Amino acid sequence: SAVISQKPSRDICQRGTSLTIQCQVDSQVTMMFWYRQQPGQSLTLIATANQGSEATYESGFVIDKFPISRPNLTFSTLTVSNMSPEDSSIYLCSVPQGARTGELFFGEGSRLTVL
Amino acid sequence: SQKIEQNSEALNIQEGKTATLTCNYTNYSPAYLQWYRQDPGRGPVFLLLIRENEKEKRKERLKVTFDTTLKQSLFHITASQPADSATYLCALDGDGTASKLTFGTGTRLQVTL
């Protein structure tokens, strides 16, 4: 099983600033996913972080707002740019559970509050 | 568009009873359906996966059913314990790769003594 570390675990940010969230996995994985969980809402997939190429974004999410880096098979970052209070959310990194089909490991999440 | 419904109201049950949580979906034909547990301030933890051609799956005190005709999954916890108190999320997977999971909002379960 994979161990996923996310930093920061929580932060309070000012409107208009940007924050980068880091995700470190203890094993090499092909696919890494970034999810958002807004208060009282379901997890929503933001994008798939691809090693060596641009991330693949889901409908409603754009690279300018959520730039993603994936420099190697164990690490990824998600930046939330030009934040507004609507970006207050939990951001979660996840990876597939090894060679098994379908299940995901999740990090503990990064809780962002934008004032 | 795809829609997943889980009871947004908390489910309160007494220790030792069986908890049953419901996941209904529309406009979707998932190949797999998954259940996760999420504790406050933590990331979701995978519990069970059931395939579209399976009717039932069990793991210890957990049981999941999947009715593709009704477009519904039931998640049962038998002999429930206070430690089972958490939010339980269902997720639909169209192709089994987990590359585009669609999650429900979850149902909070509270097990009391």
Short mmCIF file of C-alpha atoms in Angstrom, two decimals:
data_model
loop_
_atom_site.label_atom_id
_atom_site.label_comp_id
_atom_site.label_asym_id
_atom_site.label_seq_id
_atom_site.Cartn_x
_atom_site.Cartn_y
_atom_site.Cartn_z
CA SER A 1 0.00 0.00 0.00
CA ALA A 2 1.13 3.51 -0.80
CA VAL A 3 1.81 6.20 1.78
CA ILE A 4 0.92 9.70 0.62
CA SER A 5 2.15 12.84 2.34
CA GLN A 6 0.56 16.20 1.62
CA LYS A 7 1.81 19.62 2.63
CA PRO A 8 0.50 21.87 3.98
CA SER A 9 -2.17 20.08 5.97
CA ARG A 10 -4.00 23.37 6.38
CA ASP A 11 -3.49 27.04 5.65
CA ILE A 12 -5.27 30.34 5.84
CA CYS A 13 -4.70 32.50 2.79
CA GLN A 14 -5.52 36.01 1.70
CA ARG A 15 -7.66 36.71 -1.31
CA GLY A 16 -5.64 37.14 -4.50
CA THR A 17 -2.67 35.08 -3.39
CA SER A 18 -1.58 31.67 -4.63
CA LEU A 19 -0.68 28.54 -2.70
CA THR A 20 1.13 25.41 -3.79
CA ILE A 21 0.23 22.04 -2.31
CA GLN A 22 2.75 19.24 -2.42
CA CYS A 23 2.04 15.52 -2.71
CA GLN A 24 4.76 12.93 -2.08
CA VAL A 25 4.18 9.20 -2.58
CA ASP A 26 6.48 6.55 -1.13
CA SER A 27 6.47 4.50 -4.36
CA GLN A 28 6.50 5.20 -8.07
CA VAL A 29 3.05 5.56 -9.58
CA THR A 30 1.97 6.25 -13.11
CA MET A 31 -1.16 8.19 -12.32
CA MET A 32 -1.75 10.81 -9.65
CA PHE A 33 -5.04 12.59 -9.19
CA TRP A 34 -6.01 15.86 -7.56
CA TYR A 35 -9.48 16.15 -6.03
CA ARG A 36 -11.33 19.00 -4.39
CA GLN A 37 -13.85 18.58 -1.58
CA GLN A 38 -15.83 21.72 -0.91
CA PRO A 39 -17.77 22.00 2.36
CA GLY A 40 -20.74 19.65 2.30
CA GLN A 41 -19.97 18.58 -1.25
CA SER A 42 -18.67 15.44 -2.89
CA LEU A 43 -15.11 14.91 -4.03
CA THR A 44 -14.61 16.37 -7.48
CA LEU A 45 -11.73 15.41 -9.75
CA ILE A 46 -9.69 18.46 -10.74
CA ALA A 47 -7.08 16.83 -12.94
CA THR A 48 -4.81 13.88 -13.58
CA ALA A 49 -1.13 14.67 -13.14
CA ASN A 50 0.93 13.03 -15.87
CA GLN A 51 4.67 12.56 -15.56
CA GLY A 52 6.51 14.23 -18.39
CA SER A 53 3.50 15.92 -19.93
CA GLU A 54 0.79 18.43 -19.11
CA ALA A 55 -1.93 17.53 -16.67
CA THR A 56 -5.32 16.49 -17.96
CA TYR A 57 -8.03 18.76 -16.56
CA GLU A 58 -11.68 17.95 -15.99
CA SER A 59 -14.51 20.13 -17.17
CA GLY A 60 -14.71 23.32 -15.15
CA PHE A 61 -11.03 23.34 -14.15
CA VAL A 62 -8.32 25.17 -16.09
CA ILE A 63 -4.55 25.20 -16.01
CA ASP A 64 -4.30 28.92 -15.34
CA LYS A 65 -6.25 28.53 -12.11
CA PHE A 66 -4.85 25.15 -11.02
CA PRO A 67 -1.37 24.66 -12.50
CA ILE A 68 0.03 21.21 -11.79
CA SER A 69 3.56 19.90 -11.90
CA ARG A 70 4.65 16.26 -12.04
CA PRO A 71 8.46 16.22 -12.17
CA ASN A 72 8.79 12.49 -11.39
CA LEU A 73 6.79 9.37 -10.57
CA THR A 74 6.59 10.06 -6.82
CA PHE A 75 5.83 13.78 -6.57
CA SER A 76 3.29 16.33 -7.75
CA THR A 77 2.22 19.85 -6.87
CA LEU A 78 -1.08 21.64 -7.29
CA THR A 79 -1.19 25.42 -7.17
CA VAL A 80 -4.38 27.28 -6.44
CA SER A 81 -3.90 30.64 -8.12
CA ASN A 82 -5.42 34.04 -7.42
CA MET A 83 -7.52 32.60 -4.63
CA SER A 84 -10.99 33.75 -3.69
CA PRO A 85 -13.17 32.62 -0.76
CA GLU A 86 -14.87 30.18 -3.15
CA ASP A 87 -11.59 28.27 -3.29
CA SER A 88 -11.85 27.42 0.40
CA SER A 89 -11.86 23.68 0.29
CA ILE A 90 -9.99 20.49 1.04
CA TYR A 91 -7.62 19.48 -1.73
CA LEU A 92 -6.70 15.81 -1.90
CA CYS A 93 -4.00 13.94 -3.75
CA SER A 94 -4.68 10.31 -4.66
CA VAL A 95 -3.05 7.38 -6.43
CA PRO A 96 -4.33 3.98 -7.55
CA GLN A 97 -3.74 1.13 -5.10
CA GLY A 98 -0.79 -0.55 -6.73
CA ALA A 99 -1.62 -3.01 -9.47
CA ARG A 100 -5.19 -3.58 -8.33
CA THR A 101 -8.02 -2.19 -10.33
CA GLY A 102 -9.92 0.89 -9.39
CA GLU A 103 -9.30 1.59 -5.73
CA LEU A 104 -7.61 4.81 -4.71
CA PHE A 105 -5.29 5.78 -1.88
CA PHE A 106 -5.81 9.31 -0.66
CA GLY A 107 -3.57 11.71 1.16
CA GLU A 108 -4.82 13.37 4.32
CA GLY A 109 -5.78 16.46 2.39
CA SER A 110 -4.88 20.13 2.53
CA ARG A 111 -7.57 22.33 4.05
CA LEU A 112 -7.42 25.84 2.62
CA THR A 113 -9.36 28.77 3.99
CA VAL A 114 -9.35 31.94 1.90
CA LEU A 115 -10.24 35.17 3.65
CA SER B 1 -25.61 14.41 -16.44
CA GLN B 2 -24.49 11.77 -13.97
CA LYS B 3 -26.03 12.04 -10.56
CA ILE B 4 -25.28 10.11 -7.38
CA GLU B 5 -27.52 10.36 -4.36
CA GLN B 6 -26.66 9.40 -0.84
CA ASN B 7 -28.82 10.25 2.12
CA SER B 8 -27.50 13.58 3.32
CA GLU B 9 -29.10 13.13 6.72
CA ALA B 10 -27.01 11.41 9.34
CA LEU B 11 -27.89 7.84 10.19
CA ASN B 12 -28.01 7.19 13.92
CA ILE B 13 -28.07 3.59 15.11
CA GLN B 14 -27.45 1.71 18.28
CA GLU B 15 -24.35 -0.38 18.81
CA GLY B 16 -24.82 -3.98 17.71
CA LYS B 17 -27.44 -3.17 15.09
CA THR B 18 -26.95 -3.36 11.35
CA ALA B 19 -26.42 -0.07 9.55
CA THR B 20 -27.64 0.16 5.97
CA LEU B 21 -26.57 3.03 3.73
CA THR B 22 -27.96 3.68 0.27
CA CYS B 23 -26.36 4.92 -2.93
CA ASN B 24 -28.58 5.66 -5.92
CA TYR B 25 -27.39 6.86 -9.29
CA THR B 26 -28.88 8.05 -12.56
CA ASN B 27 -27.67 8.66 -16.10
CA TYR B 28 -24.74 6.31 -15.59
CA SER B 29 -23.73 2.72 -16.21
CA PRO B 30 -20.69 2.14 -14.04
CA ALA B 31 -18.51 -0.89 -14.46
CA TYR B 32 -17.60 -0.71 -10.79
CA LEU B 33 -18.98 0.79 -7.63
CA GLN B 34 -16.80 1.54 -4.63
CA TRP B 35 -17.34 2.47 -1.01
CA TYR B 36 -14.99 4.61 1.05
CA ARG B 37 -14.90 5.68 4.66
CA GLN B 38 -13.92 9.23 5.60
CA ASP B 39 -13.21 10.40 9.12
CA PRO B 40 -13.23 14.12 9.99
CA GLY B 41 -10.05 15.82 8.82
CA ARG B 42 -8.82 12.72 7.02
CA GLY B 43 -8.71 11.51 3.45
CA PRO B 44 -11.12 8.79 2.29
CA VAL B 45 -10.11 5.17 2.87
CA PHE B 46 -11.14 2.46 0.42
CA LEU B 47 -13.41 -0.25 1.80
CA LEU B 48 -15.00 -2.37 -0.92
CA LEU B 49 -15.34 -2.58 -4.68
CA ILE B 50 -18.10 -4.43 -6.51
CA ARG B 51 -18.29 -5.08 -10.22
CA GLU B 52 -21.39 -4.67 -12.36
CA ASN B 53 -21.71 -8.43 -12.80
CA GLU B 54 -21.56 -9.08 -9.04
CA LYS B 55 -24.65 -8.93 -6.89
CA GLU B 56 -22.99 -8.97 -3.50
CA LYS B 57 -19.56 -8.58 -1.91
CA ARG B 58 -18.55 -9.19 1.68
CA LYS B 59 -15.56 -8.25 3.80
CA GLU B 60 -15.65 -9.05 7.50
CA ARG B 61 -18.65 -7.11 8.90
CA LEU B 62 -19.21 -5.23 5.66
CA LYS B 63 -21.53 -6.21 2.83
CA VAL B 64 -22.23 -4.39 -0.40
CA THR B 65 -24.96 -5.12 -2.93
CA PHE B 66 -25.16 -3.75 -6.45
CA ASP B 67 -28.40 -3.72 -8.42
CA THR B 68 -27.75 -2.34 -11.90
CA THR B 69 -31.46 -2.54 -12.75
CA LEU B 70 -32.48 -0.36 -9.82
CA LYS B 71 -29.24 1.64 -10.18
CA GLN B 72 -28.65 1.24 -6.49
CA SER B 73 -26.04 -0.03 -4.06
CA LEU B 74 -26.63 -0.87 -0.42
CA PHE B 75 -23.81 -0.84 2.11
CA HIS B 76 -24.33 -2.81 5.30
CA ILE B 77 -22.31 -2.84 8.50
CA THR B 78 -23.35 -5.66 10.80
CA ALA B 79 -22.81 -5.64 14.55
CA SER B 80 -22.00 -1.95 14.33
CA GLN B 81 -19.59 -0.37 16.81
CA PRO B 82 -18.98 3.24 17.87
CA ALA B 83 -15.67 3.02 15.95
CA ASP B 84 -17.72 2.63 12.76
CA SER B 85 -18.93 6.22 13.15
CA ALA B 86 -17.75 8.09 10.07
CA THR B 87 -18.94 9.38 6.72
CA TYR B 88 -19.31 6.74 4.04
CA LEU B 89 -18.92 7.68 0.39
CA CYS B 90 -19.93 5.72 -2.67
CA ALA B 91 -18.09 6.22 -5.93
CA LEU B 92 -18.82 5.13 -9.48
CA ASP B 93 -16.11 4.01 -11.86
CA GLY B 94 -16.94 3.76 -15.54
CA ASP B 95 -14.03 1.60 -16.67
CA GLY B 96 -12.34 0.20 -13.60
CA THR B 97 -9.21 2.30 -13.87
CA ALA B 98 -10.22 4.81 -11.18
CA SER B 99 -9.20 7.52 -13.61
CA LYS B 100 -12.55 9.28 -13.36
CA LEU B 101 -14.32 8.31 -10.17
CA THR B 102 -17.58 10.11 -9.47
CA PHE B 103 -18.30 10.43 -5.76
CA GLY B 104 -21.50 10.89 -3.81
CA THR B 105 -21.68 13.44 -1.02
CA GLY B 106 -21.60 10.72 1.61
CA THR B 107 -23.76 9.67 4.53
CA ARG B 108 -22.63 10.26 8.08
CA LEU B 109 -23.10 7.27 10.34
CA GLN B 110 -23.24 7.70 14.11
CA VAL B 111 -23.20 4.56 16.23
CA THR B 112 -24.14 5.08 19.84
CA LEU B 113 -23.77 2.88 22.89
#
